[in-house]
XYZ file of C-alpha atoms in Angstrom:
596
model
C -0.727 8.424 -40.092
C -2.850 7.051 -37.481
C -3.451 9.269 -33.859
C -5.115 6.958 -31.424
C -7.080 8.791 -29.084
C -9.526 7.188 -25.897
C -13.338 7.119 -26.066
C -12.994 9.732 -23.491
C -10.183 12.063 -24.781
C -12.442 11.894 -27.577
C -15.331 13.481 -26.016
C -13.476 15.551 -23.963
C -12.146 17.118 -27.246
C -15.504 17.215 -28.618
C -18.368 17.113 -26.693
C -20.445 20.609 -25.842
C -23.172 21.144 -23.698
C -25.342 21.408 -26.404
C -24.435 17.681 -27.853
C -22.987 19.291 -31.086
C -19.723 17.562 -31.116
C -16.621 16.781 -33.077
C -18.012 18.176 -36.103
C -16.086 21.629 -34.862
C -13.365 20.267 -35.546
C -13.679 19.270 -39.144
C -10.388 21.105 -40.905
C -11.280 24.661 -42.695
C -10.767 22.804 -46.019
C -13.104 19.933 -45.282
C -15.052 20.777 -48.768
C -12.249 20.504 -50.523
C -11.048 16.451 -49.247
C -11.632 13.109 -51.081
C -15.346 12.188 -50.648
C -14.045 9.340 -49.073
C -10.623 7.877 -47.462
C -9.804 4.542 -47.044
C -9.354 2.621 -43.532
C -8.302 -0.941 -43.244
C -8.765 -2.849 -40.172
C -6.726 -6.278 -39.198
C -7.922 -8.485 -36.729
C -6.925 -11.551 -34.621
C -9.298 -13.627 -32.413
C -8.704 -16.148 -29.700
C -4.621 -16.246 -29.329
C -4.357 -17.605 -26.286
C -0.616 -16.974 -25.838
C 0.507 -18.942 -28.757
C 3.836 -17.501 -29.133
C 5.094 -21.048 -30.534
C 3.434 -22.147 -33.292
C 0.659 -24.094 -32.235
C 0.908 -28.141 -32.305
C -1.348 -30.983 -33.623
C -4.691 -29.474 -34.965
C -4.294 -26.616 -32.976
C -1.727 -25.426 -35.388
C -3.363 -26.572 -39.087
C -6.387 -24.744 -41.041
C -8.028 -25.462 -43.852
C -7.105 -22.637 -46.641
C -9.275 -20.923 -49.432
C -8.116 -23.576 -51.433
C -9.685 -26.269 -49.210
C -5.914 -27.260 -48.614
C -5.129 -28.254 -44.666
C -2.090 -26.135 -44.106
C 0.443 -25.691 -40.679
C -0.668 -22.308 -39.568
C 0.418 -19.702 -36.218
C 2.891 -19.051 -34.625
C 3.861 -15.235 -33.278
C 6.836 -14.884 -35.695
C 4.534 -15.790 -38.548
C 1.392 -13.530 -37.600
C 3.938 -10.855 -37.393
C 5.355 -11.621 -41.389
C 1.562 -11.373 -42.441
C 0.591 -8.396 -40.573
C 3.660 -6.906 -42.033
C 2.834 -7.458 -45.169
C -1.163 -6.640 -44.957
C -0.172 -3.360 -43.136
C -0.191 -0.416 -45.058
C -0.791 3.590 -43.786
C -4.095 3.368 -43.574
C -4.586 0.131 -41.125
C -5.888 -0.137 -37.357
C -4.960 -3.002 -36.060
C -7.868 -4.575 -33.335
C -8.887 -8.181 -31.932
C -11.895 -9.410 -30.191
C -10.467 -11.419 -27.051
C -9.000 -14.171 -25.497
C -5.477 -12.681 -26.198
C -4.848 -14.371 -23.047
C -6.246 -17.121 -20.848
C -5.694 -20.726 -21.379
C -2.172 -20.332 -22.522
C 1.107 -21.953 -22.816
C 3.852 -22.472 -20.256
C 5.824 -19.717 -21.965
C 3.087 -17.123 -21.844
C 0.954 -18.448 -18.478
C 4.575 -18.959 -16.499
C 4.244 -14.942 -16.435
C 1.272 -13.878 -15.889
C 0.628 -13.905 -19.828
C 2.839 -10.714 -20.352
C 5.080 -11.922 -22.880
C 1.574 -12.104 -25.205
C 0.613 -8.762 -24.619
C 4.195 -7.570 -25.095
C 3.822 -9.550 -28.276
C 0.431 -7.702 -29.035
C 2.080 -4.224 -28.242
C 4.917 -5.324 -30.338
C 2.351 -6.371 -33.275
C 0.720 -2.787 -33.463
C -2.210 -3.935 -31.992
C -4.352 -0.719 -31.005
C -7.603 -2.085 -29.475
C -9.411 -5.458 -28.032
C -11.998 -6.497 -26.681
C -11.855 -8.794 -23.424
C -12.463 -12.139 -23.648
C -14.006 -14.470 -20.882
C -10.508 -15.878 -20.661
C -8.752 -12.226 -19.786
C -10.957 -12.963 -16.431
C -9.319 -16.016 -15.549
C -7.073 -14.556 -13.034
C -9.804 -11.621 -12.020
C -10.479 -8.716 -12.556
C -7.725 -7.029 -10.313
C -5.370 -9.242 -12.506
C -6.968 -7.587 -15.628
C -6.359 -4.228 -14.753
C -2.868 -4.885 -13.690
C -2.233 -6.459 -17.504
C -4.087 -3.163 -18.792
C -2.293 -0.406 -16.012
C 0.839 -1.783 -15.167
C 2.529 -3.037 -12.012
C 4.670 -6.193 -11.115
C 2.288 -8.936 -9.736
C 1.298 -8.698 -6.328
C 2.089 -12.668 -5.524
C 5.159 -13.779 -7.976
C 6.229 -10.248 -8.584
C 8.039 -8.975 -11.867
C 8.691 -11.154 -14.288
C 12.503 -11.189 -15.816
C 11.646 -8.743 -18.377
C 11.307 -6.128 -15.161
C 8.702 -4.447 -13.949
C 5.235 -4.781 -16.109
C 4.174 -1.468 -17.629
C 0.871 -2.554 -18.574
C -0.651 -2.930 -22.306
C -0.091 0.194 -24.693
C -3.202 -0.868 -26.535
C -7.012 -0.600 -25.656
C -8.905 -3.406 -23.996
C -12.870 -2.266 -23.931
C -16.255 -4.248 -22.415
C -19.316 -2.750 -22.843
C -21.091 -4.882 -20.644
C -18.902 -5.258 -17.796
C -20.453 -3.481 -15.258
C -19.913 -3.084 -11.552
C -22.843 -4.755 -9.107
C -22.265 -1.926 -6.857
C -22.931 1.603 -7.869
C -20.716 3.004 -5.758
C -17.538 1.079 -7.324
C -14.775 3.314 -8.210
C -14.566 3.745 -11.662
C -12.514 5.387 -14.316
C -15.526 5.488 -16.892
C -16.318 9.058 -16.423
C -12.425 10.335 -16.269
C -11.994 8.220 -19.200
C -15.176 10.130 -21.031
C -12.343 13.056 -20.602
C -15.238 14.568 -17.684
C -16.924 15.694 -20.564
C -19.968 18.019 -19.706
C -22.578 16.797 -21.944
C -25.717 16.193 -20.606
C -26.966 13.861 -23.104
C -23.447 11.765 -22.168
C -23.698 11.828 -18.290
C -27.256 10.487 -18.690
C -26.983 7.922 -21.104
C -24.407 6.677 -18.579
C -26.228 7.179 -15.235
C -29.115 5.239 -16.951
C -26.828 2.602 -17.815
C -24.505 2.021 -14.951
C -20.962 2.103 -13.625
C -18.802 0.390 -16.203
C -15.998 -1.645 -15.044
C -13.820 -1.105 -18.538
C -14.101 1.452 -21.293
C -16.830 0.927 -23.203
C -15.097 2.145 -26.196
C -12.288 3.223 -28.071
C -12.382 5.723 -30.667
C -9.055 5.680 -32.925
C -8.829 8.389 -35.908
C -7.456 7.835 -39.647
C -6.808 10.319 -42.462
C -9.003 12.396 -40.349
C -11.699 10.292 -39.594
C -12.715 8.479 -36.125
C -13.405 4.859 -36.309
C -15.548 3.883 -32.794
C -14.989 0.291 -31.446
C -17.883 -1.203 -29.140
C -16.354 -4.129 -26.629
C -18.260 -7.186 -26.027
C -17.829 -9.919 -24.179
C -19.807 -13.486 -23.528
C -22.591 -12.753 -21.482
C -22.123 -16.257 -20.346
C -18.809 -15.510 -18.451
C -19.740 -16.190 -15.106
C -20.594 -19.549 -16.087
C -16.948 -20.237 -17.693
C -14.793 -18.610 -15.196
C -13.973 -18.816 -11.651
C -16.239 -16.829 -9.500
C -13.956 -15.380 -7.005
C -12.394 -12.832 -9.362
C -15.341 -11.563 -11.067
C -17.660 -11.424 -7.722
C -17.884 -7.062 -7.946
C -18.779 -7.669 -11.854
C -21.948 -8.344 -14.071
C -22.197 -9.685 -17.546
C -25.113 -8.215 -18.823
C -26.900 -8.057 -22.439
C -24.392 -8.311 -25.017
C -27.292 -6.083 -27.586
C -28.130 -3.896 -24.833
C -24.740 -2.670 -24.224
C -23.824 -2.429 -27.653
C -27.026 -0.085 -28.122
C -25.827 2.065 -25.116
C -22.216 2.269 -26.263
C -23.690 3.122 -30.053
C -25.925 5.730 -28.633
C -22.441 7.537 -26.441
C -20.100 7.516 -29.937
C -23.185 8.738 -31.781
C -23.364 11.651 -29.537
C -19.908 12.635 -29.322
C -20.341 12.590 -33.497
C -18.605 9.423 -34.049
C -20.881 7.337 -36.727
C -18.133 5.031 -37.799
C -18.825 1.891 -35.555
C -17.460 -1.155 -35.361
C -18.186 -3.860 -32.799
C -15.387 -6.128 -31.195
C -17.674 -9.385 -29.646
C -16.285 -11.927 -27.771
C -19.187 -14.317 -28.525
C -19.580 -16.336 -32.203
C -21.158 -19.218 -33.973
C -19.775 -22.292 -34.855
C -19.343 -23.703 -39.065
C -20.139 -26.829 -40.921
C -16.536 -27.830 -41.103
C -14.119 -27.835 -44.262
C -14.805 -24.942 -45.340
C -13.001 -22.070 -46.977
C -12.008 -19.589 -44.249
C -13.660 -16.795 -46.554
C -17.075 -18.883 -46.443
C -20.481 -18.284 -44.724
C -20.111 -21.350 -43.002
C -21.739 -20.222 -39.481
C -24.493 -21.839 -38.330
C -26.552 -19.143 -36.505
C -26.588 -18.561 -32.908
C -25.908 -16.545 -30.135
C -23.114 -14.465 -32.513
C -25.784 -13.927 -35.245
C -28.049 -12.811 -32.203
C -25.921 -9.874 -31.791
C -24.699 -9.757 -35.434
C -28.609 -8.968 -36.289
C -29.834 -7.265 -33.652
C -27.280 -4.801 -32.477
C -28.565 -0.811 -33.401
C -28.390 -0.300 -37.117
C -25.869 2.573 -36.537
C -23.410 -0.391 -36.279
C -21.602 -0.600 -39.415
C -20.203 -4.270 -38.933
C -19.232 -6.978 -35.944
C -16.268 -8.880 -35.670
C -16.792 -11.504 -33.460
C -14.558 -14.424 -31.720
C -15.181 -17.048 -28.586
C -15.808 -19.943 -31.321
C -12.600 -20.253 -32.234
C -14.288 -20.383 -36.267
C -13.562 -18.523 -39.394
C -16.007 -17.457 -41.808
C -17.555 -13.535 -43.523
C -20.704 -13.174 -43.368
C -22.813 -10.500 -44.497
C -26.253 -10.015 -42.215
C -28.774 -7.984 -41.911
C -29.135 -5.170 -39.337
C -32.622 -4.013 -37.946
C -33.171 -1.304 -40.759
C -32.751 -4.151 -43.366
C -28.921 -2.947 -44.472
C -26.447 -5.407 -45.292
C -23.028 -5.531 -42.765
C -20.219 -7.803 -42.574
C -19.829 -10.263 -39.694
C -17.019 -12.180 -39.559
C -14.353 -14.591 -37.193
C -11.126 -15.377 -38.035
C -10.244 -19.230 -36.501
C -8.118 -19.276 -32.994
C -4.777 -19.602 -31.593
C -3.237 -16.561 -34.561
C -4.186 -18.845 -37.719
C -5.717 -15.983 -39.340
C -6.058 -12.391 -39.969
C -9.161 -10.563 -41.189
C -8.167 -8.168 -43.301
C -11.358 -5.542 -43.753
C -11.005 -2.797 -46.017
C -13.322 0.232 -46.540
C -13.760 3.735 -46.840
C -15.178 6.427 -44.829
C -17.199 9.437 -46.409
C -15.126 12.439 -44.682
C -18.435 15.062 -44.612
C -20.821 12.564 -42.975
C -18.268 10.384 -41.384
C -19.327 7.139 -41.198
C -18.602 3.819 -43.593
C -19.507 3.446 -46.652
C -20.610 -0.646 -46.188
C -21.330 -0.729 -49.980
C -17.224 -0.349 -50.424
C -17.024 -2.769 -46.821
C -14.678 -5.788 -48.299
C -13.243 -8.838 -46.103
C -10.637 -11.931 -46.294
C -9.314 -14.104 -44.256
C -5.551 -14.557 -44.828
C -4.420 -18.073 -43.492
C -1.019 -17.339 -40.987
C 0.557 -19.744 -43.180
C 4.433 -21.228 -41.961
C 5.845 -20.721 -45.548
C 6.762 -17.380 -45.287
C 9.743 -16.253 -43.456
C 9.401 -15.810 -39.660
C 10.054 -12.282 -38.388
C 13.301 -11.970 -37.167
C 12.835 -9.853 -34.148
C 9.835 -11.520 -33.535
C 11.595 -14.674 -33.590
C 14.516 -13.525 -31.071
C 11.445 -12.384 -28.567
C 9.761 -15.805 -28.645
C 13.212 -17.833 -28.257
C 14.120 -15.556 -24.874
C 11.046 -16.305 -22.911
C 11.306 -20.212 -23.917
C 14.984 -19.885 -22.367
C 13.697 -18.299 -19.707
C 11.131 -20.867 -18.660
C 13.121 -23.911 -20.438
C 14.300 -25.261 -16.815
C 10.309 -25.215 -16.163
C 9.015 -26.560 -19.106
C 11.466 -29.473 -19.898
C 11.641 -31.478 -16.361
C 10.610 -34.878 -16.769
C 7.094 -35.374 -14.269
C 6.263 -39.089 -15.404
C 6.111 -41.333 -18.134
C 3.119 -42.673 -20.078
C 2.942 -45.740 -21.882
C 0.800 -44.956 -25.486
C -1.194 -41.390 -25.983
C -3.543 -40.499 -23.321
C -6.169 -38.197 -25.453
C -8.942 -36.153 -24.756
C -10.943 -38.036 -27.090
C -14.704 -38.364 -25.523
C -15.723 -42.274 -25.343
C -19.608 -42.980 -26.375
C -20.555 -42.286 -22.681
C -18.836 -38.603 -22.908
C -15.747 -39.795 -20.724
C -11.985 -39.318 -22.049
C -9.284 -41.031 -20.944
C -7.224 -37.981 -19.882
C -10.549 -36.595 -18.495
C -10.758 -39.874 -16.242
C -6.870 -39.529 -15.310
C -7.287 -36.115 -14.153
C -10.069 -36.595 -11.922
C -8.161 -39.824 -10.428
C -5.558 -37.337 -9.800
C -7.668 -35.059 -7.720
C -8.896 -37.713 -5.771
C -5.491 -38.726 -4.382
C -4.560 -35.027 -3.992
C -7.624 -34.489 -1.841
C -7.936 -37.689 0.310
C -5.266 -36.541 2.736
C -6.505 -33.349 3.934
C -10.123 -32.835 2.132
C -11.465 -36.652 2.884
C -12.422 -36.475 -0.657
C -14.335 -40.028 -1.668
C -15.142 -39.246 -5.102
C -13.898 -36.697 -7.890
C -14.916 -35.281 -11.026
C -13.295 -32.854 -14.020
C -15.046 -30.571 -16.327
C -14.001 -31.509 -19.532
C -13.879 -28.257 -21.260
C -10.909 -27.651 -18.907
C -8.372 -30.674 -20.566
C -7.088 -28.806 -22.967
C -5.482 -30.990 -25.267
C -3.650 -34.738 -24.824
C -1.076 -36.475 -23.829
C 0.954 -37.853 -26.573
C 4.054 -40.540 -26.604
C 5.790 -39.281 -29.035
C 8.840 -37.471 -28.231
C 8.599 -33.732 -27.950
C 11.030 -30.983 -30.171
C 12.600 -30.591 -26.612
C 13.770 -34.509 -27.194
C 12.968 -35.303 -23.869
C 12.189 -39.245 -25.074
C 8.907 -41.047 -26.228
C 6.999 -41.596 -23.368
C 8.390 -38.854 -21.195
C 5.659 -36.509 -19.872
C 7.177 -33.072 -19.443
C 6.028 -30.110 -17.092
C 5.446 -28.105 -20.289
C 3.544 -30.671 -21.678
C 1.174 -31.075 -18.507
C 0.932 -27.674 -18.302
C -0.504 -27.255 -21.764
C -3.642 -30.090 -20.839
C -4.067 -28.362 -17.415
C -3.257 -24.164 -18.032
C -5.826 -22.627 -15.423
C -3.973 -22.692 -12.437
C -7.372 -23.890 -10.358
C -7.163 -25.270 -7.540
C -8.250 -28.242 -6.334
C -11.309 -28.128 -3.411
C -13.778 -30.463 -1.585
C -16.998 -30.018 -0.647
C -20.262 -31.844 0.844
C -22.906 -32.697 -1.046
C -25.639 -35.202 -0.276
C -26.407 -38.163 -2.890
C -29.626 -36.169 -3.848
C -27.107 -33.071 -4.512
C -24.897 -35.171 -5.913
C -27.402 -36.289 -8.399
C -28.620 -32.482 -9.746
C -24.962 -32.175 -10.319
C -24.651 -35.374 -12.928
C -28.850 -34.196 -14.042
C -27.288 -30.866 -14.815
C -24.755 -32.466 -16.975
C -27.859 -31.933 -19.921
C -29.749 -29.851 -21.384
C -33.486 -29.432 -20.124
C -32.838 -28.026 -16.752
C -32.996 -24.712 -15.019
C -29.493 -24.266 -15.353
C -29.884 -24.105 -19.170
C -27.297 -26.366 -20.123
C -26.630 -25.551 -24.226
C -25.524 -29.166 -24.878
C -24.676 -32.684 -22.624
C -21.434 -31.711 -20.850
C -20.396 -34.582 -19.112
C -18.213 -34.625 -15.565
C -15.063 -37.026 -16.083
C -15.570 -38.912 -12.765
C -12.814 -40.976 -10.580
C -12.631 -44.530 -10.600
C -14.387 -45.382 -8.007
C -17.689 -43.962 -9.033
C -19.872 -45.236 -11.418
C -23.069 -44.452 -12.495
C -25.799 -44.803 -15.215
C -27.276 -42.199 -17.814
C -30.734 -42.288 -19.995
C -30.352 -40.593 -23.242
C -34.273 -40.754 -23.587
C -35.277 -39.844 -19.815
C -36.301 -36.736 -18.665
C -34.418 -33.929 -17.672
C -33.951 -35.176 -13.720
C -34.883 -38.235 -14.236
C -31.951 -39.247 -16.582
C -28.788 -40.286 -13.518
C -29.713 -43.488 -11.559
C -27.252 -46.278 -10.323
C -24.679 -43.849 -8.294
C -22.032 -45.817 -6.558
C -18.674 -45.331 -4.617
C -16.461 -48.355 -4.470
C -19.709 -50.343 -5.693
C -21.703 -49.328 -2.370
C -24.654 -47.941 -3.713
C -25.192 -44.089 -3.261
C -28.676 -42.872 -0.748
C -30.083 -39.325 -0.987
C -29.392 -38.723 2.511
C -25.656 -39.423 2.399
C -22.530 -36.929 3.325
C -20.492 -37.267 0.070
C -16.686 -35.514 0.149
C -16.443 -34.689 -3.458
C -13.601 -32.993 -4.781
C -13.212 -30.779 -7.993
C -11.660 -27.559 -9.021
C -12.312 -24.219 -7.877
C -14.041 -23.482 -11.261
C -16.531 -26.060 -11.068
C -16.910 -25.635 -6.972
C -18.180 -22.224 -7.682
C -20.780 -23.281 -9.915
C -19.212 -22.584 -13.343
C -19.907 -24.646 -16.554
C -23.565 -24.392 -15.258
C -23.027 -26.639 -12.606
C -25.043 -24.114 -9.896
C -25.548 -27.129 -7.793
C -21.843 -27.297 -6.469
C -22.538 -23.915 -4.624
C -24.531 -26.174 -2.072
C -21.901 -27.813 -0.923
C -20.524 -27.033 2.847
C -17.113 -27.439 4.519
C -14.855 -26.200 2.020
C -11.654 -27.130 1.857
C -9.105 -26.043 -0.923
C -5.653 -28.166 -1.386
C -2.991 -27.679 -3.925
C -3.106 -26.457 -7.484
C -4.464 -28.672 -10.214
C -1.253 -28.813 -12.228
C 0.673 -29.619 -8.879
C -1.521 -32.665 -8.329
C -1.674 -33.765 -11.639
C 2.227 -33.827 -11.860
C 2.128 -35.345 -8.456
C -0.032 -38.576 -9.701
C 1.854 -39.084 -13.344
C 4.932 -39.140 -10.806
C 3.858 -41.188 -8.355
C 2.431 -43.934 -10.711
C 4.546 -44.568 -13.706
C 4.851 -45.365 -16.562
C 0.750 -44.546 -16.843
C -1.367 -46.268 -19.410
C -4.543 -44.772 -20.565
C -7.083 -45.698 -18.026
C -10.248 -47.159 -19.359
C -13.276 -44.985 -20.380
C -16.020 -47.441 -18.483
C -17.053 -45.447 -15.567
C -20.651 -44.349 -16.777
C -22.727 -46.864 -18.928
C -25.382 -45.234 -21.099
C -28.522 -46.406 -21.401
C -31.307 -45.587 -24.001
């Protein structure tokens, strides 16, 4: 039988001034127990409130048999865990639960998924950059409870926040004097080793950890999140917040378990690599990066890291900085897979046994039967938002994909930022646009939905699933020399340290050129706006969403634009445009010419 007990109930229970603690409370007959007891851990990465099975190649993954099988789907992941659940399993995930979800989840403020979650066993997770897209008041509310302050409760009544854990070791507050539930949540224990590990450290925003016991042993998860999340989410919700070190914090967090005697550790990482693809799901197919940073470098009392973020699945086993072997592992995106990790825990010393550490990655397959009350919870929120989801916006005449051309333009990428445009003329004087591309989701296809709603027919629903942030759309000044560290920051070589070319999806009425071979701010030339060439000293009314107008994606430069101005949401005015212009055909990816 599992108790599940907070980092800080934890130390309350054990911790003594002296440091000596939770060995106290080994039973009398401690001597007399197994050597070792077994503890099995499932995990789920990346769901992103797919209560539906997931469509297209969202919803297929390649098995252990190199087969390419449907996979997902809430009423499936709940057969599996069912099935891979037995007394001696904590059930955890490493983020991204929410975030970037479907109409059925996002209409409500995402809690049907954590409902879901609750409903799954789930016991503790770390965040994800995603479980910031709303803020981080909105991520407490999920976590304490409480109807939402805007659209209030959902039909389901009023929101009693999430029964399980969510933890972030390095989510810190900027300012000291934050309130804080750290130290209540460390059960006020009195340990002086404790209070100055954490007055070293700083004021956490989240629970660093979560300490959950089985057949008398506690099992200490470590939270992690992207140190990169300011650069992926909107600014305005995470302004009180830093990201900092993703090894650092783990190190700290190790150090507090250690010294409340828990030597079990596991860390939950919201941060992975990405695979050579086609491979087995139980491979070592990731290509290190920043997850095998943190895999290999995290304190060597860390018995193993689950990661997520790169929505991958492979099992790894790594080194740690005393040489020892541990597992690090991902299992896919969107609830294709459960990692199934199964070990045991020596009950004198307490910690893992990594020598008896052993991992798979079950595929969610669709060929077992779907969980019947699962099943019943997923078909009452689609009735509830079925008037939502299945009214007609537009029509389309062939798919409109998010398919990069040669020149790094899509076709829905280039619809969307027309979009903006004519949302923001009237109000913002926007003359140009442009769209991050990591924020169109998926495409717009022809083909008739399930809801039969006719081939060509775009729905709400469907809209909603290429555009889920809620951003909104703004405009702001920028001369053509600002404009122009915008595109330059579009690659890598800058001071913005762009990982890889992500390229703005511009409006049709700007064009520009590109040198693959030029140096880094040397490599935009040719700028134009209705074929008027662009000058450095120009005002330029450029519109984009919130996200990107706060400098995220590593697009810094947008925060020196002036005269703000914010309009409707980016859904409404994409809706607005495939209504006011059908049927739509897929506009032509020919706004940026590449040269060598």
């Amino acid at each position: 039988m599992t108790s599940s007990r907070s980092f800080l109930r934890v130390a309350l229970a054990g911790a003594v001034a002296s440091g000596a603690v939770l060995l106290a409370t080994l039973p009398a007959d401690a001597s007399k127990a197994a050597r070792t007891v077994p503890v099995r851990l499932l995990s789920l990465n990346d769901f992103h409130g797919n209560l539906e099975p997931p469509t297209g190649s969202s919803g297929r993954m390649v098995d252990e048999h190199g087969h390419t099988v449907d996979a997902g789907g809430a009423a499936y992941v709940a057969t599996h865990m069912k099935a891979l659940t037995d007394g001696n399993t904590i059930a955890v995930a490493q983020g991204d639960l929410i975030g970037a979800t479907p109409l059925i989840s996002a209409a409500y403020h995402d809690e049907p998924s954590i409902e879901f979650l609750d409903k799954l066993g789930l016991k503790v997770a770390a965040v994800g950059n995603h479980e910031f897209d709303e803020g981080y008041a909105e991520l407490r509310r999920i976590m304490d409870g409480g109807c939402h302050p805007v659209d209030g409760c959902s039909p389901a009544g009023p929101w009693k926040g999430a029964k399980f854990d969510y933890v972030g070791a390095n989510v810190l507050f900027k300012n000291p004097h934050e309130k804080t539930d750290a130290l209540a949540a460390l059960g006020g224990s009195k340990s002086p080793e404790v209070k100055k590990v954490l007055a070293d450290w700083g004021v956490p925003a989240l629970p660093p950890v979560s300490v959950k016991w089985m057949n008398g042993v506690p099992i200490g998860f470590i939270g992690l999140v992207t140190k990169t999340t300011p650069n992926i989410v909107g600014s305005e919700g995470i302004k009180d917040l830093k990201f900092v070190d993703e090894v650092k914090a783990a190190n700290v967090a190790s150090k507090l378990l250690k010294l409340v005697g828990v030597k079990a550790q596991v860390v939950l990482v919201h941060e992975g690599d990405q695979v050579n693809a086609g491979q087995s799901p139980d491979a070592c197919a990731a290509v290190p990066g920043a997850g095998n940073r943190i895999a290999t470098q995290v304190d060597a009392e860390i018995d193993m890291v689950l990661s997520g973020h790169s929505h991958q699945a492979y099992l790894c086993q790594v080194k740690d900085p005393a040489g020892n072997d541990r597992l690090y592992s991902q299992g896919g995106s969107f609830g294709r897979v459960i990692t199934q990790i199964d070990m045991r825990v020596n009950v004198r010393t307490r910690d893992i046994d990594r020598a008896s550490v052993v991992a798979d990655n079950h595929v969610v397959t669709r060929t077992v039967a779907a969980d019947p009350e699962i099943s019943a919870f997923v078909q009452t929120w689609k009735e509830r938002v079925a008037s939502v989801a299945n009214k007609a916006i537009g029509t389309i005449t062939a798919d409109i994909t998010n398919t990069a051309a040669p020149s790094g333009e899509s076709p829905l990428g280039n619809l969307i930022a027309d979009a903006q445009l004519a949302a923001a003329r009237t109000g913002g004087n926007a003359q140009i646009a442009l769209m991050n591309p990591g924020g169109v989701r998926a495409s717009l296809t022809y083909a008739s939905s399930p809801a039969n709603e006719g081939d060509g027919v775009v729905t709400y629903g469907e809209a909603f699933v290429v555009q889920p942030f809620n951003n909104l759309v703004q405009v702001v000044t920028l001369t053509g020399a600002q404009l122009k560290t915008v595109l330059e920051q579009q690659f890598p070589g800058g001071p913005n340290n762009q990982a890889f070319p992500k390229i703005l999806q511009p409006s049709a009425n700007f064009t520009y050129t590109y040198s693959r071979s030029a140096a880094w701010g040397s490599k935009v030339s040719d700028m134009k706006i209705d074929g008027v060439p662009v000058t450095d000293t120009q005002a330029i009314r450029v519109s984009a969403n919130n996200f990107l107008v706060g400098g995220g994606d590593a697009f810094p430069a947008f925060l020196d634009g002036t005269d703000l101005w914010s309009g409707p949401l980016d859904i409404d005015a994409f809706a607005a445009h495939l209504g006011g212009n059908s049927p739509v055909a897929p506009p032509a990816t020919d706004r940026i010419t590449v040269a060598p």
